JSON list of C-alpha atoms in Angstrom, two decimals:
[
{"chain": "A", "resi": 1, "resn": "MET", "atom": "CA", "xyz": [187.28, 45.03, 84.38]},
{"chain": "A", "resi": 2, "resn": "LYS", "atom": "CA", "xyz": [188.53, 45.80, 87.89]},
{"chain": "A", "resi": 3, "resn": "MET", "atom": "CA", "xyz": [191.34, 47.97, 86.53]},
{"chain": "A", "resi": 4, "resn": "PRO", "atom": "CA", "xyz": [189.08, 50.73, 85.11]},
{"chain": "A", "resi": 5, "resn": "ARG", "atom": "CA", "xyz": [187.09, 50.90, 88.38]},
{"chain": "A", "resi": 6, "resn": "VAL", "atom": "CA", "xyz": [190.29, 51.36, 90.38]},
{"chain": "A", "resi": 7, "resn": "ALA", "atom": "CA", "xyz": [191.52, 54.06, 88.01]},
{"chain": "A", "resi": 8, "resn": "LEU", "atom": "CA", "xyz": [188.12, 55.76, 88.15]},
{"chain": "A", "resi": 9, "resn": "LEU", "atom": "CA", "xyz": [188.11, 55.57, 91.97]},
{"chain": "A", "resi": 10, "resn": "LEU", "atom": "CA", "xyz": [191.64, 57.03, 92.14]},
{"chain": "A", "resi": 11, "resn": "ALA", "atom": "CA", "xyz": [190.68, 59.80, 89.71]},
{"chain": "A", "resi": 12, "resn": "PHE", "atom": "CA", "xyz": [187.61, 60.60, 91.86]},
{"chain": "A", "resi": 13, "resn": "ILE", "atom": "CA", "xyz": [189.67, 60.62, 95.09]},
{"chain": "A", "resi": 14, "resn": "GLY", "atom": "CA", "xyz": [192.33, 62.80, 93.43]},
{"chain": "A", "resi": 15, "resn": "SER", "atom": "CA", "xyz": [189.79, 65.32, 92.15]},
{"chain": "A", "resi": 16, "resn": "THR", "atom": "CA", "xyz": [187.97, 65.60, 95.49]},
{"chain": "A", "resi": 17, "resn": "SER", "atom": "CA", "xyz": [191.18, 66.07, 97.46]},
{"chain": "A", "resi": 18, "resn": "LEU", "atom": "CA", "xyz": [192.33, 68.82, 95.05]},
{"chain": "A", "resi": 19, "resn": "ALA", "atom": "CA", "xyz": [188.97, 70.55, 95.38]},
{"chain": "A", "resi": 20, "resn": "GLN", "atom": "CA", "xyz": [189.38, 70.58, 99.16]},
{"chain": "A", "resi": 21, "resn": "LEU", "atom": "CA", "xyz": [192.79, 72.29, 99.07]},
{"chain": "A", "resi": 22, "resn": "PRO", "atom": "CA", "xyz": [192.40, 75.87, 100.23]},
{"chain": "A", "resi": 23, "resn": "ALA", "atom": "CA", "xyz": [193.28, 78.56, 97.73]},
{"chain": "A", "resi": 24, "resn": "SER", "atom": "CA", "xyz": [196.30, 80.57, 98.87]},
{"chain": "A", "resi": 25, "resn": "SER", "atom": "CA", "xyz": [196.09, 84.32, 99.41]},
{"chain": "A", "resi": 26, "resn": "SER", "atom": "CA", "xyz": [198.46, 86.96, 98.13]},
{"chain": "A", "resi": 27, "resn": "ILE", "atom": "CA", "xyz": [199.19, 90.66, 98.25]},
{"chain": "A", "resi": 28, "resn": "GLN", "atom": "CA", "xyz": [200.33, 92.33, 95.04]},
{"chain": "A", "resi": 29, "resn": "GLY", "atom": "CA", "xyz": [201.39, 95.93, 94.96]},
{"chain": "A", "resi": 30, "resn": "VAL", "atom": "CA", "xyz": [203.27, 98.76, 93.38]},
{"chain": "A", "resi": 31, "resn": "LEU", "atom": "CA", "xyz": [205.61, 101.25, 95.04]},
{"chain": "A", "resi": 32, "resn": "VAL", "atom": "CA", "xyz": [205.48, 104.77, 93.57]},
{"chain": "A", "resi": 33, "resn": "ARG", "atom": "CA", "xyz": [207.03, 108.14, 94.31]},
{"chain": "A", "resi": 34, "resn": "TRP", "atom": "CA", "xyz": [204.57, 109.97, 96.61]},
{"chain": "A", "resi": 35, "resn": "GLY", "atom": "CA", "xyz": [201.95, 111.93, 94.65]},
{"chain": "A", "resi": 36, "resn": "THR", "atom": "CA", "xyz": [202.90, 110.45, 91.27]},
{"chain": "A", "resi": 37, "resn": "THR", "atom": "CA", "xyz": [202.61, 107.21, 89.33]},
{"chain": "A", "resi": 38, "resn": "GLU", "atom": "CA", "xyz": [206.40, 107.00, 88.89]},
{"chain": "A", "resi": 39, "resn": "PRO", "atom": "CA", "xyz": [207.53, 103.51, 90.00]},
{"chain": "A", "resi": 40, "resn": "VAL", "atom": "CA", "xyz": [210.35, 103.06, 92.51]},
{"chain": "A", "resi": 41, "resn": "GLU", "atom": "CA", "xyz": [212.54, 100.10, 91.57]},
{"chain": "A", "resi": 42, "resn": "GLN", "atom": "CA", "xyz": [214.89, 97.99, 93.69]},
{"chain": "A", "resi": 43, "resn": "ALA", "atom": "CA", "xyz": [213.25, 99.02, 96.96]},
{"chain": "A", "resi": 44, "resn": "THR", "atom": "CA", "xyz": [212.98, 96.61, 99.87]},
{"chain": "A", "resi": 45, "resn": "VAL", "atom": "CA", "xyz": [209.40, 95.73, 100.79]},
{"chain": "A", "resi": 46, "resn": "GLU", "atom": "CA", "xyz": [208.74, 93.93, 104.05]},
{"chain": "A", "resi": 47, "resn": "LEU", "atom": "CA", "xyz": [205.62, 92.02, 105.09]},
{"chain": "A", "resi": 48, "resn": "ARG", "atom": "CA", "xyz": [205.08, 92.28, 108.84]},
{"chain": "A", "resi": 49, "resn": "ASN", "atom": "CA", "xyz": [202.63, 90.94, 111.37]},
{"chain": "A", "resi": 50, "resn": "SER", "atom": "CA", "xyz": [199.63, 93.10, 112.24]},
{"chain": "A", "resi": 51, "resn": "ALA", "atom": "CA", "xyz": [201.49, 94.72, 115.15]},
{"chain": "A", "resi": 52, "resn": "GLY", "atom": "CA", "xyz": [204.33, 95.64, 112.79]},
{"chain": "A", "resi": 53, "resn": "THR", "atom": "CA", "xyz": [206.92, 94.08, 115.09]},
{"chain": "A", "resi": 54, "resn": "ALA", "atom": "CA", "xyz": [207.94, 90.89, 113.27]},
{"chain": "A", "resi": 55, "resn": "SER", "atom": "CA", "xyz": [209.09, 90.57, 109.67]},
{"chain": "A", "resi": 56, "resn": "LEU", "atom": "CA", "xyz": [207.39, 87.65, 107.91]},
{"chain": "A", "resi": 57, "resn": "ALA", "atom": "CA", "xyz": [208.77, 88.05, 104.38]},
{"chain": "A", "resi": 58, "resn": "VAL", "atom": "CA", "xyz": [210.98, 90.42, 102.39]},
{"chain": "A", "resi": 59, "resn": "THR", "atom": "CA", "xyz": [211.08, 91.13, 98.65]},
{"chain": "A", "resi": 60, "resn": "ALA", "atom": "CA", "xyz": [212.36, 93.78, 96.26]},
{"chain": "A", "resi": 61, "resn": "THR", "atom": "CA", "xyz": [210.42, 95.85, 93.76]},
{"chain": "A", "resi": 62, "resn": "ARG", "atom": "CA", "xyz": [210.94, 95.19, 90.07]},
{"chain": "A", "resi": 63, "resn": "VAL", "atom": "CA", "xyz": [211.72, 97.84, 87.42]},
{"chain": "A", "resi": 64, "resn": "ASP", "atom": "CA", "xyz": [208.00, 98.70, 87.24]},
{"chain": "A", "resi": 65, "resn": "GLY", "atom": "CA", "xyz": [207.80, 99.13, 91.04]},
{"chain": "A", "resi": 66, "resn": "ARG", "atom": "CA", "xyz": [205.74, 95.96, 91.47]},
{"chain": "A", "resi": 67, "resn": "PHE", "atom": "CA", "xyz": [206.11, 93.42, 94.27]},
{"chain": "A", "resi": 68, "resn": "GLU", "atom": "CA", "xyz": [204.20, 90.38, 95.51]},
{"chain": "A", "resi": 69, "resn": "PHE", "atom": "CA", "xyz": [203.80, 88.27, 98.62]},
{"chain": "A", "resi": 70, "resn": "SER", "atom": "CA", "xyz": [202.17, 84.91, 97.83]},
{"chain": "A", "resi": 71, "resn": "ASN", "atom": "CA", "xyz": [201.06, 81.81, 99.72]},
{"chain": "A", "resi": 72, "resn": "LEU", "atom": "CA", "xyz": [199.79, 83.87, 102.65]},
{"chain": "A", "resi": 73, "resn": "ARG", "atom": "CA", "xyz": [197.50, 82.69, 105.38]},
{"chain": "A", "resi": 74, "resn": "PRO", "atom": "CA", "xyz": [194.33, 84.71, 105.89]},
{"chain": "A", "resi": 75, "resn": "GLY", "atom": "CA", "xyz": [194.91, 87.48, 108.40]},
{"chain": "A", "resi": 76, "resn": "SER", "atom": "CA", "xyz": [196.05, 91.05, 108.99]},
{"chain": "A", "resi": 77, "resn": "TYR", "atom": "CA", "xyz": [199.41, 92.30, 107.78]},
{"chain": "A", "resi": 78, "resn": "ARG", "atom": "CA", "xyz": [201.46, 95.49, 107.56]},
{"chain": "A", "resi": 79, "resn": "ILE", "atom": "CA", "xyz": [203.64, 96.40, 104.59]},
{"chain": "A", "resi": 80, "resn": "VAL", "atom": "CA", "xyz": [206.73, 98.62, 104.95]},
{"chain": "A", "resi": 81, "resn": "ALA", "atom": "CA", "xyz": [208.86, 99.90, 102.05]},
{"chain": "A", "resi": 82, "resn": "MET", "atom": "CA", "xyz": [212.44, 101.19, 102.24]},
{"chain": "A", "resi": 83, "resn": "ALA", "atom": "CA", "xyz": [214.58, 102.58, 99.43]},
{"chain": "A", "resi": 84, "resn": "PRO", "atom": "CA", "xyz": [217.85, 104.51, 99.27]},
{"chain": "A", "resi": 85, "resn": "SER", "atom": "CA", "xyz": [217.24, 108.30, 99.25]},
{"chain": "A", "resi": 86, "resn": "PHE", "atom": "CA", "xyz": [213.63, 107.83, 100.40]},
{"chain": "A", "resi": 87, "resn": "ALA", "atom": "CA", "xyz": [211.95, 108.00, 103.79]},
{"chain": "A", "resi": 88, "resn": "THR", "atom": "CA", "xyz": [210.51, 104.71, 105.04]},
{"chain": "A", "resi": 89, "resn": "ALA", "atom": "CA", "xyz": [206.87, 104.27, 103.98]},
{"chain": "A", "resi": 90, "resn": "GLU", "atom": "CA", "xyz": [204.06, 102.07, 105.22]},
{"chain": "A", "resi": 91, "resn": "TYR", "atom": "CA", "xyz": [200.88, 100.98, 103.47]},
{"chain": "A", "resi": 92, "resn": "GLY", "atom": "CA", "xyz": [197.96, 103.22, 104.41]},
{"chain": "A", "resi": 93, "resn": "GLN", "atom": "CA", "xyz": [199.94, 106.30, 105.46]},
{"chain": "A", "resi": 94, "resn": "LEU", "atom": "CA", "xyz": [198.07, 109.52, 104.77]},
{"chain": "A", "resi": 95, "resn": "ARG", "atom": "CA", "xyz": [201.13, 111.71, 105.37]},
{"chain": "A", "resi": 96, "resn": "GLN", "atom": "CA", "xyz": [204.87, 111.29, 105.84]},
{"chain": "A", "resi": 97, "resn": "ASN", "atom": "CA", "xyz": [205.69, 109.90, 109.29]},
{"chain": "A", "resi": 98, "resn": "GLY", "atom": "CA", "xyz": [201.99, 109.14, 109.73]},
{"chain": "A", "resi": 99, "resn": "ALA", "atom": "CA", "xyz": [200.69, 105.84, 110.98]},
{"chain": "A", "resi": 100, "resn": "GLY", "atom": "CA", "xyz": [200.09, 103.12, 108.43]},
{"chain": "A", "resi": 101, "resn": "ARG", "atom": "CA", "xyz": [197.27, 100.62, 108.61]},
{"chain": "A", "resi": 102, "resn": "THR", "atom": "CA", "xyz": [196.85, 96.90, 108.36]},
{"chain": "A", "resi": 103, "resn": "ILE", "atom": "CA", "xyz": [195.61, 95.08, 105.31]},
{"chain": "A", "resi": 104, "resn": "GLN", "atom": "CA", "xyz": [193.20, 92.20, 105.86]},
{"chain": "A", "resi": 105, "resn": "VAL", "atom": "CA", "xyz": [193.55, 89.22, 103.52]},
{"chain": "A", "resi": 106, "resn": "SER", "atom": "CA", "xyz": [190.82, 86.58, 103.23]},
{"chain": "A", "resi": 107, "resn": "GLN", "atom": "CA", "xyz": [191.22, 82.97, 102.10]},
{"chain": "A", "resi": 108, "resn": "GLY", "atom": "CA", "xyz": [192.03, 82.88, 98.38]},
{"chain": "A", "resi": 109, "resn": "GLU", "atom": "CA", "xyz": [192.07, 86.68, 98.05]},
{"chain": "A", "resi": 110, "resn": "ARG", "atom": "CA", "xyz": [194.55, 88.48, 95.80]},
{"chain": "A", "resi": 111, "resn": "ALA", "atom": "CA", "xyz": [194.73, 91.89, 97.45]},
{"chain": "A", "resi": 112, "resn": "ALA", "atom": "CA", "xyz": [196.15, 94.83, 95.48]},
{"chain": "A", "resi": 113, "resn": "VAL", "atom": "CA", "xyz": [197.86, 97.82, 97.12]},
{"chain": "A", "resi": 114, "resn": "GLN", "atom": "CA", "xyz": [199.72, 100.96, 96.15]},
{"chain": "A", "resi": 115, "resn": "ILE", "atom": "CA", "xyz": [202.28, 102.56, 98.45]},
{"chain": "A", "resi": 116, "resn": "GLY", "atom": "CA", "xyz": [203.61, 106.09, 98.01]},
{"chain": "A", "resi": 117, "resn": "ILE", "atom": "CA", "xyz": [207.16, 106.75, 99.22]},
{"chain": "A", "resi": 118, "resn": "VAL", "atom": "CA", "xyz": [208.58, 110.23, 99.88]},
{"chain": "A", "resi": 119, "resn": "PRO", "atom": "CA", "xyz": [212.05, 111.23, 98.63]},
{"chain": "A", "resi": 120, "resn": "GLY", "atom": "CA", "xyz": [214.27, 111.92, 101.60]},
{"chain": "A", "resi": 121, "resn": "GLY", "atom": "CA", "xyz": [216.76, 114.64, 102.23]},
{"chain": "A", "resi": 122, "resn": "ASN", "atom": "CA", "xyz": [220.03, 114.88, 104.06]},
{"chain": "A", "resi": 123, "resn": "ILE", "atom": "CA", "xyz": [221.77, 117.25, 106.38]},
{"chain": "A", "resi": 124, "resn": "SER", "atom": "CA", "xyz": [225.52, 117.53, 106.32]},
{"chain": "A", "resi": 125, "resn": "GLY", "atom": "CA", "xyz": [228.13, 119.83, 107.70]},
{"chain": "A", "resi": 126, "resn": "ARG", "atom": "CA", "xyz": [231.44, 120.27, 109.45]},
{"chain": "A", "resi": 127, "resn": "ILE", "atom": "CA", "xyz": [231.96, 121.04, 113.12]},
{"chain": "A", "resi": 128, "resn": "THR", "atom": "CA", "xyz": [235.06, 122.84, 114.35]},
{"chain": "A", "resi": 129, "resn": "ASP", "atom": "CA", "xyz": [236.21, 124.21, 117.67]},
{"chain": "A", "resi": 130, "resn": "GLU", "atom": "CA", "xyz": [236.98, 127.88, 118.37]},
{"chain": "A", "resi": 131, "resn": "THR", "atom": "CA", "xyz": [240.44, 127.51, 116.75]},
{"chain": "A", "resi": 132, "resn": "GLY", "atom": "CA", "xyz": [239.05, 126.02, 113.54]},
{"chain": "A", "resi": 133, "resn": "GLN", "atom": "CA", "xyz": [240.20, 122.47, 114.29]},
{"chain": "A", "resi": 134, "resn": "PRO", "atom": "CA", "xyz": [237.73, 119.65, 113.44]},
{"chain": "A", "resi": 135, "resn": "MET", "atom": "CA", "xyz": [235.65, 118.20, 116.27]},
{"chain": "A", "resi": 136, "resn": "VAL", "atom": "CA", "xyz": [236.51, 114.53, 115.73]},
{"chain": "A", "resi": 137, "resn": "TYR", "atom": "CA", "xyz": [233.96, 111.81, 116.58]},
{"chain": "A", "resi": 138, "resn": "SER", "atom": "CA", "xyz": [231.54, 114.29, 118.14]},
{"chain": "A", "resi": 139, "resn": "ARG", "atom": "CA", "xyz": [227.88, 113.37, 118.54]},
{"chain": "A", "resi": 140, "resn": "VAL", "atom": "CA", "xyz": [225.46, 115.28, 116.30]},
{"chain": "A", "resi": 141, "resn": "ARG", "atom": "CA", "xyz": [221.75, 115.18, 117.07]},
{"chain": "A", "resi": 142, "resn": "ILE", "atom": "CA", "xyz": [219.11, 116.12, 114.53]},
{"chain": "A", "resi": 143, "resn": "PHE", "atom": "CA", "xyz": [215.88, 117.31, 116.15]},
{"chain": "A", "resi": 144, "resn": "ARG", "atom": "CA", "xyz": [212.36, 117.42, 114.77]},
{"chain": "A", "resi": 145, "resn": "LEU", "atom": "CA", "xyz": [209.60, 119.57, 116.21]},
{"chain": "A", "resi": 146, "resn": "ALA", "atom": "CA", "xyz": [206.54, 117.49, 117.06]},
{"chain": "A", "resi": 147, "resn": "TYR", "atom": "CA", "xyz": [203.32, 118.02, 118.97]},
{"chain": "A", "resi": 148, "resn": "SER", "atom": "CA", "xyz": [202.88, 116.10, 122.20]},
{"chain": "A", "resi": 149, "resn": "PRO", "atom": "CA", "xyz": [199.53, 114.44, 123.02]},
{"chain": "A", "resi": 150, "resn": "GLU", "atom": "CA", "xyz": [198.78, 117.52, 125.15]},
{"chain": "A", "resi": 151, "resn": "GLY", "atom": "CA", "xyz": [199.27, 119.79, 122.11]},
{"chain": "A", "resi": 152, "resn": "ASP", "atom": "CA", "xyz": [202.62, 121.24, 123.14]},
{"chain": "A", "resi": 153, "resn": "LEU", "atom": "CA", "xyz": [205.29, 121.73, 120.48]},
{"chain": "A", "resi": 154, "resn": "SER", "atom": "CA", "xyz": [208.53, 120.12, 121.60]},
{"chain": "A", "resi": 155, "resn": "PRO", "atom": "CA", "xyz": [211.77, 118.92, 119.99]},
{"chain": "A", "resi": 156, "resn": "THR", "atom": "CA", "xyz": [212.38, 115.18, 119.64]},
{"chain": "A", "resi": 157, "resn": "VAL", "atom": "CA", "xyz": [215.55, 113.48, 118.43]},
{"chain": "A", "resi": 158, "resn": "ALA", "atom": "CA", "xyz": [215.01, 112.34, 114.84]},
{"chain": "A", "resi": 159, "resn": "GLN", "atom": "CA", "xyz": [218.50, 110.97, 114.22]},
{"chain": "A", "resi": 160, "resn": "GLU", "atom": "CA", "xyz": [221.98, 110.82, 115.74]},
{"chain": "A", "resi": 161, "resn": "THR", "atom": "CA", "xyz": [225.32, 110.49, 114.02]},
{"chain": "A", "resi": 162, "resn": "LEU", "atom": "CA", "xyz": [229.02, 111.08, 114.69]},
{"chain": "A", "resi": 163, "resn": "THR", "atom": "CA", "xyz": [231.49, 113.35, 112.95]},
{"chain": "A", "resi": 164, "resn": "ASN", "atom": "CA", "xyz": [234.37, 111.71, 111.12]},
{"chain": "A", "resi": 165, "resn": "ASP", "atom": "CA", "xyz": [238.10, 112.40, 111.46]},
{"chain": "A", "resi": 166, "resn": "ARG", "atom": "CA", "xyz": [237.62, 115.70, 109.60]},
{"chain": "A", "resi": 167, "resn": "GLY", "atom": "CA", "xyz": [234.71, 116.87, 111.78]},
{"chain": "A", "resi": 168, "resn": "GLU", "atom": "CA", "xyz": [232.21, 116.18, 108.97]},
{"chain": "A", "resi": 169, "resn": "TYR", "atom": "CA", "xyz": [228.81, 114.57, 109.43]},
{"chain": "A", "resi": 170, "resn": "ARG", "atom": "CA", "xyz": [225.93, 113.49, 107.24]},
{"chain": "A", "resi": 171, "resn": "ALA", "atom": "CA", "xyz": [222.46, 112.48, 108.34]}
]
């Protein structure tokens, strides 16, 4: 007679402790080519803190462009995506090189996001001196025109690279 009461008590304790476990949160998403619904596969997707300075988790997109971060604590996060031949993208960007935004996740929430990523380009060439000889291991700077906070248009360094032993570079 005591055995069923003990089993019933253990079953009651087990069910109440399971009910008190907090539901975990997650962020599910899909990475697509900017302006389309075409999925981007095998891209690296990084979950960062709300300041965007520390990586908390990294995953890769599947064939259908989908990714997921599970077992998250409630809070604010940033999501950054990187893929070969694409410019880096962040959740919430309204334009290329624009600022992204944080995503707030509540307890037990399964947030869904879509991130558009822009195909990148490259610049390549060969640098020679006045005699036609290659300029070996020379620094090449790629500049981008950008507006300053005061509204002035000024060049800023977008990327730097070196020429190879043939004077060729690619950025």
